[in-house]
Structures are given as C-alpha cells and as structure tokens.
C-alpha cells in the first residue's frame, strides 16, 4: 500500500508511518556505508593526520550531500530507480550499471560476512566461519519474514544507534583534544595532503550501491512525485549526517589515543583503540561494533543490489526477497568454502570507483531533461554541487586504477 504524506508536509510534520520510513531510509543508507572498512579507514587516517583529519571529514560530508541530494530528488521525482533513469539517457547503460553494482556489492558482501564473523569471534569466541554462517542465517531471516521491510528498517536503525552509543562512550573515555580538533576542522595542516583521504571517504560513503540504498527503499514504499521533495531533502541529508556523526565520534576516539603517543596495531587499528581505552574488555566491545557494522552492511548491500538486479527481467521484478536471499547465500558460500578473495575485492573496489561518477553524471543530465523529469526544475546550486561531487569521484576512480596496476604488477 502506498503511503501519503500529511497535509503539513512542508513543515516536515509526517505521519507515524513516514517517520518510520524516514528513519529506515536514513539508517539503511548510513549503515550501508558503515562497514568493517569504514572503521579501519577512519582509524588509519586519524593516526596518520591526527586532528587535521577533521577537515577531511567535514569536506567529504559536504561533497557527499551534493551527491546524495541530487540522486534522491531526481529518483523520487521520476519514480524510477537509478538504472531505469540511466537507460533513458542511454539505452543499455542502466543494465551495465546494474551488473557492475551487483558484482561490487557481492564482492564487498563477502567482506561484510567475514567482518560479522570476526565480530562474533571477538564477543563470544566463536569460530569466524561459524559466526559468518550465523550472520547469513540472521540476515536471511529478516527478509523471509512477512514484515521484512519493516524489520529491515528496525534492525538497521537499532544497529546504527548501537554503534553511535558505543563509539560515543569510547570517545568520552578517550578524552580527545576537542579544541585542537575544532581548530583544524577549518584550518588543517598541509591541506593538500588530505586530498587522497577526502576522495577515499567520499568513495566509501556514497560509492557503488550505497548512494542508492535509501532512495530505492523509499521508492519501494510507493513514494514518488514532487510533492515529496521536502521529505526527500530531510532524508538524504540526515543519512549523510548520520554517517558523518559516527565517523566524527570514531575520529575523536582514535585521536584521544594517538595524541598520547600510542601506536595503533597494524593488524586491527580500530580494535587497538578500544582495547587501549577500555582495557581487555575493549576487544569484546569492539566486536559488538564490528558485528553491528558488518551485519547492517550485509543487509544494505544485499537489499540495494537486489533493487538493481530485479529490473533486468520482468520475471524477477517482484522477487526481491529471492534475489536478496540468493545474494547472501552466494557471498556466504564463497567466504565459507573459498575464503575472502582479496583480488576480487580490489577489482570490485576499482569498479565501484567508476560507478558513482557515471551514475551521478547520468542523474545530473536527467535532471535537466523534461522528457524524464517533466515540469520539475532542478535547482542550479544542486546541479553545481553534483558536478563537484562528480569531479571528486572521477579522481577517486583514477586513484582506484592504481590498486589494479599494483595488483597485476603493471
């Protein structure tokens, strides 16, 4: 059943169902971005750049909003998913994008399954593969339920809130230099050295399938049309800010440790932060965060990849759950019986680096085509914002080529 906004939509006063959907789409997008790599990436860059990394976080959030708000608005105005809009710009482009996103999503889901297994190992001492299998069963259980989408919304919201609370606690215990971080938020040391971290953060937050996670969730709820733009603005920006808050909390927690002269473990940098701040129990508490990050990413990756795959053929359009379950099963089997294919992950990361500039560029073109958006007038400042994000993500794609060059020794 399609949901309708209340008559007070312009004041952002929504019905109970819309408040649930808002939170669901926000946390689906945010937790899709917050996986095991997110935790490690933030810890490593903070140890390298200390308080100046605050500037990179701020700038990446601004660019992320530019990408997210453009995509969400155009998709909801048209009522079409990203690949469907792409096919209207260039026939077959959407199909190519769907396949690339599915390959990348599958590869990264193998890493997410592995991360969840490591989390359960840290908490309960379970074998990593047993933990991974439990994660797969839990994720599949969510989608086979009759209220699968509501449960997905609830679970991702709970996992997101859990991560925020736990990391905030660690941050306060770490007692970071807040004044120094605030100063370097706008006046970083050696700002040019932060170019690569900024590009990496943008790619990790809105790259590949992630930027479409919340928007496709909203479309699946029957919401489309210009009248929903106030709702979409709030949801898109809230999703990015939620991710930004979590990254900021983790950054401050790590900063509080590294400024004391502690060297983070090269094997597991974020875990060493938790252990330094909380003692031996820190390993188990980090396991909770790692499991929450990985589990929520498994859900987000599988669901969003399915929303791309289901449009490939009419026979599978209404079989989202079957696609999701198959997606989780395949990624789990690969991890359980083959292990984590590092080569595949690197190649998928490189491919994902090219997906966002293509998809966002396509959306920006579509925003000015009346045959696609009708009488909707896309704001010029959003268009310029989006162009900036495209430029940054093209740079990310070029950097990703270096990974492939190193991989194949060329």
PDB file of N, CA, C and O in Angstrom, residues 256-321:
ATOM      1  N   UNK A 256      41.993  10.740  20.591  1.00  0.00           N
ATOM      2  CA  UNK A 256      42.291  10.751  22.015  1.00  0.00           C
ATOM      3  C   UNK A 256      43.355   9.742  22.406  1.00  0.00           C
ATOM      4  O   UNK A 256      44.061   9.922  23.410  1.00  0.00           O
ATOM      5  N   UNK A 257      43.493   8.683  21.591  1.00  0.00           N
ATOM      6  CA  UNK A 257      44.500   7.656  21.867  1.00  0.00           C
ATOM      7  C   UNK A 257      45.841   8.010  21.234  1.00  0.00           C
ATOM      8  O   UNK A 257      46.888   7.957  21.892  1.00  0.00           O
ATOM      9  N   UNK A 258      45.826   8.395  19.950  1.00  0.00           N
ATOM     10  CA  UNK A 258      47.100   8.607  19.239  1.00  0.00           C
ATOM     11  C   UNK A 258      47.854   9.834  19.735  1.00  0.00           C
ATOM     12  O   UNK A 258      49.089   9.880  19.652  1.00  0.00           O
ATOM     13  N   UNK A 259      47.141  10.846  20.258  1.00  0.00           N
ATOM     14  CA  UNK A 259      47.854  12.042  20.748  1.00  0.00           C
ATOM     15  C   UNK A 259      48.659  11.742  22.008  1.00  0.00           C
ATOM     16  O   UNK A 259      49.532  12.532  22.390  1.00  0.00           O
ATOM     17  N   UNK A 260      48.393  10.609  22.638  1.00  0.00           N
ATOM     18  CA  UNK A 260      49.156  10.230  23.830  1.00  0.00           C
ATOM     19  C   UNK A 260      50.437   9.489  23.450  1.00  0.00           C
ATOM     20  O   UNK A 260      51.211   9.089  24.327  1.00  0.00           O
ATOM     21  N   UNK A 261      50.628   9.281  22.140  1.00  0.00           N
ATOM     22  CA  UNK A 261      51.833   8.598  21.679  1.00  0.00           C
ATOM     23  C   UNK A 261      51.657   7.121  21.434  1.00  0.00           C
ATOM     24  O   UNK A 261      52.613   6.425  21.068  1.00  0.00           O
ATOM     25  N   UNK A 262      50.449   6.620  21.598  1.00  0.00           N
ATOM     26  CA  UNK A 262      50.177   5.196  21.368  1.00  0.00           C
ATOM     27  C   UNK A 262      50.207   4.891  19.873  1.00  0.00           C
ATOM     28  O   UNK A 262      49.648   5.640  19.069  1.00  0.00           O
ATOM     29  N   UNK A 263      50.849   3.806  19.493  1.00  0.00           N
ATOM     30  CA  UNK A 263      50.870   3.349  18.101  1.00  0.00           C
ATOM     31  C   UNK A 263      49.800   2.277  17.930  1.00  0.00           C
ATOM     32  O   UNK A 263      49.792   1.277  18.660  1.00  0.00           O
ATOM     33  N   UNK A 264      48.907   2.483  16.976  1.00  0.00           N
ATOM     34  CA  UNK A 264      47.814   1.535  16.763  1.00  0.00           C
ATOM     35  C   UNK A 264      48.329   0.246  16.124  1.00  0.00           C
ATOM     36  O   UNK A 264      49.298   0.258  15.368  1.00  0.00           O
ATOM     37  N   UNK A 265      47.679  -0.843  16.439  1.00  0.00           N
ATOM     38  CA  UNK A 265      48.034  -2.128  15.844  1.00  0.00           C
ATOM     39  C   UNK A 265      47.831  -2.076  14.335  1.00  0.00           C
ATOM     40  O   UNK A 265      46.789  -1.631  13.850  1.00  0.00           O
ATOM     41  N   UNK A 266      48.824  -2.535  13.586  1.00  0.00           N
ATOM     42  CA  UNK A 266      48.709  -2.540  12.125  1.00  0.00           C
ATOM     43  C   UNK A 266      47.714  -3.593  11.649  1.00  0.00           C
ATOM     44  O   UNK A 266      47.129  -3.473  10.576  1.00  0.00           O
ATOM     45  N   UNK A 267      47.512  -4.641  12.459  1.00  0.00           N
ATOM     46  CA  UNK A 267      46.603  -5.715  12.075  1.00  0.00           C
ATOM     47  C   UNK A 267      45.137  -5.313  12.244  1.00  0.00           C
ATOM     48  O   UNK A 267      44.289  -5.684  11.431  1.00  0.00           O
ATOM     49  N   UNK A 268      44.847  -4.559  13.287  1.00  0.00           N
ATOM     50  CA  UNK A 268      43.458  -4.157  13.540  1.00  0.00           C
ATOM     51  C   UNK A 268      43.451  -2.819  14.280  1.00  0.00           C
ATOM     52  O   UNK A 268      43.251  -2.766  15.500  1.00  0.00           O
ATOM     53  N   UNK A 269      43.658  -1.709  13.555  1.00  0.00           N
ATOM     54  CA  UNK A 269      43.783  -0.387  14.195  1.00  0.00           C
ATOM     55  C   UNK A 269      42.607   0.007  15.084  1.00  0.00           C
ATOM     56  O   UNK A 269      42.825   0.438  16.224  1.00  0.00           O
ATOM     57  N   UNK A 270      41.341  -0.117  14.625  1.00  0.00           N
ATOM     58  CA  UNK A 270      40.244   0.317  15.494  1.00  0.00           C
ATOM     59  C   UNK A 270      40.105  -0.531  16.753  1.00  0.00           C
ATOM     60  O   UNK A 270      39.769  -0.017  17.827  1.00  0.00           O
ATOM     61  N   UNK A 271      40.392  -1.823  16.655  1.00  0.00           N
ATOM     62  CA  UNK A 271      40.298  -2.690  17.835  1.00  0.00           C
ATOM     63  C   UNK A 271      41.309  -2.266  18.895  1.00  0.00           C
ATOM     64  O   UNK A 271      41.012  -2.294  20.099  1.00  0.00           O
ATOM     65  N   UNK A 272      42.502  -1.854  18.454  1.00  0.00           N
ATOM     66  CA  UNK A 272      43.519  -1.453  19.422  1.00  0.00           C
ATOM     67  C   UNK A 272      43.111  -0.176  20.152  1.00  0.00           C
ATOM     68  O   UNK A 272      43.512   0.039  21.300  1.00  0.00           O
ATOM     69  N   UNK A 273      42.313   0.671  19.507  1.00  0.00           N
ATOM     70  CA  UNK A 273      41.794   1.876  20.171  1.00  0.00           C
ATOM     71  C   UNK A 273      40.885   1.473  21.322  1.00  0.00           C
ATOM     72  O   UNK A 273      41.012   1.979  22.451  1.00  0.00           O
ATOM     73  N   UNK A 274      39.967   0.561  21.064  1.00  0.00           N
ATOM     74  CA  UNK A 274      39.019   0.111  22.090  1.00  0.00           C
ATOM     75  C   UNK A 274      39.756  -0.551  23.246  1.00  0.00           C
ATOM     76  O   UNK A 274      39.424  -0.331  24.414  1.00  0.00           O
ATOM     77  N   UNK A 275      40.751  -1.374  22.921  1.00  0.00           N
ATOM     78  CA  UNK A 275      41.496  -2.074  23.975  1.00  0.00           C
ATOM     79  C   UNK A 275      42.311  -1.099  24.818  1.00  0.00           C
ATOM     80  O   UNK A 275      42.422  -1.267  26.037  1.00  0.00           O
ATOM     81  N   UNK A 276      42.874  -0.066  24.191  1.00  0.00           N
ATOM     82  CA  UNK A 276      43.667   0.912  24.948  1.00  0.00           C
ATOM     83  C   UNK A 276      42.775   1.712  25.893  1.00  0.00           C
ATOM     84  O   UNK A 276      43.154   1.985  27.033  1.00  0.00           O
ATOM     85  N   UNK A 277      41.584   2.082  25.423  1.00  0.00           N
ATOM     86  CA  UNK A 277      40.684   2.921  26.232  1.00  0.00           C
ATOM     87  C   UNK A 277      39.971   2.120  27.308  1.00  0.00           C
ATOM     88  O   UNK A 277      39.828   2.579  28.452  1.00  0.00           O
ATOM     89  N   UNK A 278      39.541   0.905  26.984  1.00  0.00           N
ATOM     90  CA  UNK A 278      38.672   0.143  27.880  1.00  0.00           C
ATOM     91  C   UNK A 278      39.358  -1.054  28.533  1.00  0.00           C
ATOM     92  O   UNK A 278      38.754  -1.731  29.365  1.00  0.00           O
ATOM     93  N   UNK A 279      40.600  -1.325  28.147  1.00  0.00           N
ATOM     94  CA  UNK A 279      41.280  -2.480  28.708  1.00  0.00           C
ATOM     95  C   UNK A 279      40.902  -3.755  27.962  1.00  0.00           C
ATOM     96  O   UNK A 279      40.360  -3.710  26.853  1.00  0.00           O
ATOM     97  N   UNK A 280      41.154  -4.922  28.556  1.00  0.00           N
ATOM     98  CA  UNK A 280      40.893  -6.202  27.885  1.00  0.00           C
ATOM     99  C   UNK A 280      39.457  -6.358  27.377  1.00  0.00           C
ATOM    100  O   UNK A 280      39.228  -6.982  26.344  1.00  0.00           O
ATOM    101  N   UNK A 281      38.485  -5.783  28.107  1.00  0.00           N
ATOM    102  CA  UNK A 281      37.092  -5.900  27.680  1.00  0.00           C
ATOM    103  C   UNK A 281      36.848  -5.123  26.390  1.00  0.00           C
ATOM    104  O   UNK A 281      35.843  -5.340  25.692  1.00  0.00           O
ATOM    105  N   UNK A 282      37.772  -4.232  26.052  1.00  0.00           N
ATOM    106  CA  UNK A 282      37.619  -3.437  24.836  1.00  0.00           C
ATOM    107  C   UNK A 282      37.535  -4.276  23.580  1.00  0.00           C
ATOM    108  O   UNK A 282      36.850  -3.904  22.619  1.00  0.00           O
ATOM    109  N   UNK A 283      38.218  -5.433  23.577  1.00  0.00           N
ATOM    110  CA  UNK A 283      38.180  -6.315  22.403  1.00  0.00           C
ATOM    111  C   UNK A 283      36.755  -6.807  22.162  1.00  0.00           C
ATOM    112  O   UNK A 283      36.277  -6.827  21.026  1.00  0.00           O
ATOM    113  N   UNK A 284      36.081  -7.207  23.248  1.00  0.00           N
ATOM    114  CA  UNK A 284      34.701  -7.697  23.108  1.00  0.00           C
ATOM    115  C   UNK A 284      33.752  -6.577  22.690  1.00  0.00           C
ATOM    116  O   UNK A 284      32.851  -6.781  21.864  1.00  0.00           O
ATOM    117  N   UNK A 285      33.961  -5.390  23.259  1.00  0.00           N
ATOM    118  CA  UNK A 285      33.092  -4.261  22.916  1.00  0.00           C
ATOM    119  C   UNK A 285      33.313  -3.851  21.459  1.00  0.00           C
ATOM    120  O   UNK A 285      32.364  -3.529  20.745  1.00  0.00           O
ATOM    121  N   UNK A 286      34.589  -3.902  21.011  1.00  0.00           N
ATOM    122  CA  UNK A 286      34.824  -3.629  19.598  1.00  0.00           C
ATOM    123  C   UNK A 286      34.139  -4.681  18.736  1.00  0.00           C
ATOM    124  O   UNK A 286      33.640  -4.387  17.649  1.00  0.00           O
ATOM    125  N   UNK A 287      34.106  -5.911  19.209  1.00  0.00           N
ATOM    126  CA  UNK A 287      33.414  -6.977  18.480  1.00  0.00           C
ATOM    127  C   UNK A 287      31.948  -6.642  18.253  1.00  0.00           C
ATOM    128  O   UNK A 287      31.387  -6.930  17.189  1.00  0.00           O
ATOM    129  N   UNK A 288      31.323  -6.009  19.264  1.00  0.00           N
ATOM    130  CA  UNK A 288      29.919  -5.600  19.133  1.00  0.00           C
ATOM    131  C   UNK A 288      29.776  -4.571  18.013  1.00  0.00           C
ATOM    132  O   UNK A 288      28.873  -4.670  17.166  1.00  0.00           O
ATOM    133  N   UNK A 289      30.678  -3.586  18.002  1.00  0.00           N
ATOM    134  CA  UNK A 289      30.638  -2.548  16.969  1.00  0.00           C
ATOM    135  C   UNK A 289      30.903  -3.151  15.594  1.00  0.00           C
ATOM    136  O   UNK A 289      30.218  -2.838  14.609  1.00  0.00           O
ATOM    137  N   UNK A 290      31.899  -4.033  15.518  1.00  0.00           N
ATOM    138  CA  UNK A 290      32.246  -4.656  14.239  1.00  0.00           C
ATOM    139  C   UNK A 290      31.085  -5.491  13.717  1.00  0.00           C
ATOM    140  O   UNK A 290      30.752  -5.439  12.519  1.00  0.00           O
ATOM    141  N   UNK A 291      30.451  -6.263  14.596  1.00  0.00           N
ATOM    142  CA  UNK A 291      29.309  -7.080  14.164  1.00  0.00           C
ATOM    143  C   UNK A 291      28.165  -6.189  13.696  1.00  0.00           C
ATOM    144  O   UNK A 291      27.541  -6.460  12.657  1.00  0.00           O
ATOM    145  N   UNK A 292      27.879  -5.122  14.445  1.00  0.00           N
ATOM    146  CA  UNK A 292      26.793  -4.219  14.064  1.00  0.00           C
ATOM    147  C   UNK A 292      27.068  -3.576  12.706  1.00  0.00           C
ATOM    148  O   UNK A 292      26.183  -3.476  11.845  1.00  0.00           O
ATOM    149  N   UNK A 293      28.324  -3.139  12.498  1.00  0.00           N
ATOM    150  CA  UNK A 293      28.695  -2.507  11.228  1.00  0.00           C
ATOM    151  C   UNK A 293      28.583  -3.493  10.076  1.00  0.00           C
ATOM    152  O   UNK A 293      28.054  -3.168   9.005  1.00  0.00           O
ATOM    153  N   UNK A 294      29.090  -4.692  10.288  1.00  0.00           N
ATOM    154  CA  UNK A 294      29.089  -5.694   9.221  1.00  0.00           C
ATOM    155  C   UNK A 294      27.686  -6.211   8.930  1.00  0.00           C
ATOM    156  O   UNK A 294      27.286  -6.338   7.765  1.00  0.00           O
ATOM    157  N   UNK A 295      26.919  -6.501   9.972  1.00  0.00           N
ATOM    158  CA  UNK A 295      25.565  -7.023   9.793  1.00  0.00           C
ATOM    159  C   UNK A 295      24.687  -6.019   9.047  1.00  0.00           C
ATOM    160  O   UNK A 295      23.937  -6.381   8.117  1.00  0.00           O
ATOM    161  N   UNK A 296      24.761  -4.747   9.430  1.00  0.00           N
ATOM    162  CA  UNK A 296      23.943  -3.731   8.767  1.00  0.00           C
ATOM    163  C   UNK A 296      24.374  -3.541   7.320  1.00  0.00           C
ATOM    164  O   UNK A 296      23.547  -3.290   6.434  1.00  0.00           O
ATOM    165  N   UNK A 297      25.672  -3.702   7.047  1.00  0.00           N
ATOM    166  CA  UNK A 297      26.158  -3.589   5.681  1.00  0.00           C
ATOM    167  C   UNK A 297      25.736  -4.786   4.836  1.00  0.00           C
ATOM    168  O   UNK A 297      25.495  -4.649   3.635  1.00  0.00           O
ATOM    169  N   UNK A 298      25.670  -5.964   5.445  1.00  0.00           N
ATOM    170  CA  UNK A 298      25.167  -7.145   4.737  1.00  0.00           C
ATOM    171  C   UNK A 298      23.734  -6.893   4.262  1.00  0.00           C
ATOM    172  O   UNK A 298      23.381  -7.140   3.099  1.00  0.00           O
ATOM    173  N   UNK A 299      22.912  -6.363   5.162  1.00  0.00           N
ATOM    174  CA  UNK A 299      21.513  -6.079   4.833  1.00  0.00           C
ATOM    175  C   UNK A 299      21.423  -5.024   3.730  1.00  0.00           C
ATOM    176  O   UNK A 299      20.709  -5.197   2.739  1.00  0.00           O
ATOM    177  N   UNK A 300      22.167  -3.923   3.898  1.00  0.00           N
ATOM    178  CA  UNK A 300      22.106  -2.843   2.928  1.00  0.00           C
ATOM    179  C   UNK A 300      22.627  -3.249   1.565  1.00  0.00           C
ATOM    180  O   UNK A 300      22.025  -2.922   0.530  1.00  0.00           O
ATOM    181  N   UNK A 301      23.728  -3.972   1.527  1.00  0.00           N
ATOM    182  CA  UNK A 301      24.328  -4.396   0.264  1.00  0.00           C
ATOM    183  C   UNK A 301      23.414  -5.355  -0.483  1.00  0.00           C
ATOM    184  O   UNK A 301      23.182  -5.203  -1.688  1.00  0.00           O
ATOM    185  N   UNK A 302      22.888  -6.346   0.236  1.00  0.00           N
ATOM    186  CA  UNK A 302      22.026  -7.344  -0.405  1.00  0.00           C
ATOM    187  C   UNK A 302      20.736  -6.714  -0.923  1.00  0.00           C
ATOM    188  O   UNK A 302      20.320  -6.953  -2.063  1.00  0.00           O
ATOM    189  N   UNK A 303      20.105  -5.890  -0.091  1.00  0.00           N
ATOM    190  CA  UNK A 303      18.842  -5.271  -0.487  1.00  0.00           C
ATOM    191  C   UNK A 303      19.015  -4.337  -1.684  1.00  0.00           C
ATOM    192  O   UNK A 303      18.267  -4.411  -2.665  1.00  0.00           O
ATOM    193  N   UNK A 304      20.012  -3.460  -1.620  1.00  0.00           N
ATOM    194  CA  UNK A 304      20.182  -2.473  -2.690  1.00  0.00           C
ATOM    195  C   UNK A 304      20.618  -3.133  -3.988  1.00  0.00           C
ATOM    196  O   UNK A 304      20.147  -2.766  -5.072  1.00  0.00           O
ATOM    197  N   UNK A 305      21.510  -4.123  -3.902  1.00  0.00           N
ATOM    198  CA  UNK A 305      21.909  -4.842  -5.118  1.00  0.00           C
ATOM    199  C   UNK A 305      20.701  -5.518  -5.758  1.00  0.00           C
ATOM    200  O   UNK A 305      20.569  -5.551  -6.988  1.00  0.00           O
ATOM    201  N   UNK A 306      19.805  -6.039  -4.923  1.00  0.00           N
ATOM    202  CA  UNK A 306      18.593  -6.689  -5.450  1.00  0.00           C
ATOM    203  C   UNK A 306      17.691  -5.700  -6.174  1.00  0.00           C
ATOM    204  O   UNK A 306      17.061  -6.038  -7.179  1.00  0.00           O
ATOM    205  N   UNK A 307      17.628  -4.449  -5.688  1.00  0.00           N
ATOM    206  CA  UNK A 307      16.779  -3.452  -6.356  1.00  0.00           C
ATOM    207  C   UNK A 307      17.316  -3.094  -7.738  1.00  0.00           C
ATOM    208  O   UNK A 307      16.564  -2.608  -8.589  1.00  0.00           O
ATOM    209  N   UNK A 308      18.605  -3.342  -7.959  1.00  0.00           N
ATOM    210  CA  UNK A 308      19.171  -3.140  -9.298  1.00  0.00           C
ATOM    211  C   UNK A 308      18.937  -4.376 -10.164  1.00  0.00           C
ATOM    212  O   UNK A 308      18.546  -4.260 -11.329  1.00  0.00           O
ATOM    213  N   UNK A 309      19.174  -5.550  -9.592  1.00  0.00           N
ATOM    214  CA  UNK A 309      19.069  -6.781 -10.373  1.00  0.00           C
ATOM    215  C   UNK A 309      17.639  -7.087 -10.808  1.00  0.00           C
ATOM    216  O   UNK A 309      17.423  -7.635 -11.887  1.00  0.00           O
ATOM    217  N   UNK A 310      16.649  -6.723  -9.980  1.00  0.00           N
ATOM    218  CA  UNK A 310      15.282  -7.127 -10.279  1.00  0.00           C
ATOM    219  C   UNK A 310      14.708  -6.465 -11.527  1.00  0.00           C
ATOM    220  O   UNK A 310      13.719  -6.946 -12.085  1.00  0.00           O
ATOM    221  N   UNK A 311      15.317  -5.380 -11.988  1.00  0.00           N
ATOM    222  CA  UNK A 311      14.816  -4.712 -13.190  1.00  0.00           C
ATOM    223  C   UNK A 311      15.440  -5.274 -14.468  1.00  0.00           C
ATOM    224  O   UNK A 311      15.129  -4.818 -15.572  1.00  0.00           O
ATOM    225  N   UNK A 312      16.326  -6.270 -14.330  1.00  0.00           N
ATOM    226  CA  UNK A 312      16.952  -6.845 -15.509  1.00  0.00           C
ATOM    227  C   UNK A 312      15.972  -7.655 -16.342  1.00  0.00           C
ATOM    228  O   UNK A 312      16.126  -7.781 -17.557  1.00  0.00           O
ATOM    229  N   UNK A 313      14.938  -8.216 -15.681  1.00  0.00           N
ATOM    230  CA  UNK A 313      13.945  -9.012 -16.420  1.00  0.00           C
ATOM    231  C   UNK A 313      12.614  -8.986 -15.673  1.00  0.00           C
ATOM    232  O   UNK A 313      12.582  -9.014 -14.439  1.00  0.00           O
ATOM    233  N   UNK A 314      11.541  -8.946 -16.418  1.00  0.00           N
ATOM    234  CA  UNK A 314      10.209  -8.863 -15.822  1.00  0.00           C
ATOM    235  C   UNK A 314       9.902 -10.047 -14.904  1.00  0.00           C
ATOM    236  O   UNK A 314       9.179  -9.914 -13.920  1.00  0.00           O
ATOM    237  N   UNK A 315      10.466 -11.211 -15.226  1.00  0.00           N
ATOM    238  CA  UNK A 315      10.152 -12.420 -14.455  1.00  0.00           C
ATOM    239  C   UNK A 315      10.663 -12.365 -13.023  1.00  0.00           C
ATOM    240  O   UNK A 315      10.192 -13.111 -12.163  1.00  0.00           O
ATOM    241  N   UNK A 316      11.634 -11.490 -12.743  1.00  0.00           N
ATOM    242  CA  UNK A 316      12.186 -11.414 -11.382  1.00  0.00           C
ATOM    243  C   UNK A 316      11.873 -10.089 -10.696  1.00  0.00           C
ATOM    244  O   UNK A 316      12.326  -9.840  -9.586  1.00  0.00           O
ATOM    245  N   UNK A 317      11.071  -9.240 -11.364  1.00  0.00           N
ATOM    246  CA  UNK A 317      10.819  -7.902 -10.824  1.00  0.00           C
ATOM    247  C   UNK A 317      10.186  -7.944  -9.436  1.00  0.00           C
ATOM    248  O   UNK A 317      10.525  -7.136  -8.570  1.00  0.00           O
ATOM    249  N   UNK A 318       9.262  -8.851  -9.202  1.00  0.00           N
ATOM    250  CA  UNK A 318       8.568  -8.924  -7.911  1.00  0.00           C
ATOM    251  C   UNK A 318       9.148  -9.990  -6.990  1.00  0.00           C
ATOM    252  O   UNK A 318       8.467 -10.470  -6.072  1.00  0.00           O
ATOM    253  N   UNK A 319      10.395 -10.377  -7.233  1.00  0.00           N
ATOM    254  CA  UNK A 319      11.007 -11.427  -6.429  1.00  0.00           C
ATOM    255  C   UNK A 319      12.254 -10.907  -5.707  1.00  0.00           C
ATOM    256  O   UNK A 319      13.298 -11.565  -5.684  1.00  0.00           O
ATOM    257  N   UNK A 320      12.104  -9.716  -5.130  1.00  0.00           N
ATOM    258  CA  UNK A 320      13.238  -9.087  -4.445  1.00  0.00           C
ATOM    259  C   UNK A 320      13.814  -9.979  -3.359  1.00  0.00           C
ATOM    260  O   UNK A 320      15.032 -10.127  -3.237  1.00  0.00           O
ATOM    261  N   UNK A 321      12.940 -10.583  -2.538  1.00  0.00           N
ATOM    262  CA  UNK A 321      13.423 -11.400  -1.418  1.00  0.00           C
ATOM    263  C   UNK A 321      14.239 -12.599  -1.894  1.00  0.00           C
ATOM    264  O   UNK A 321      15.244 -12.968  -1.274  1.00  0.00           O
TER     265      UNK A 321
END
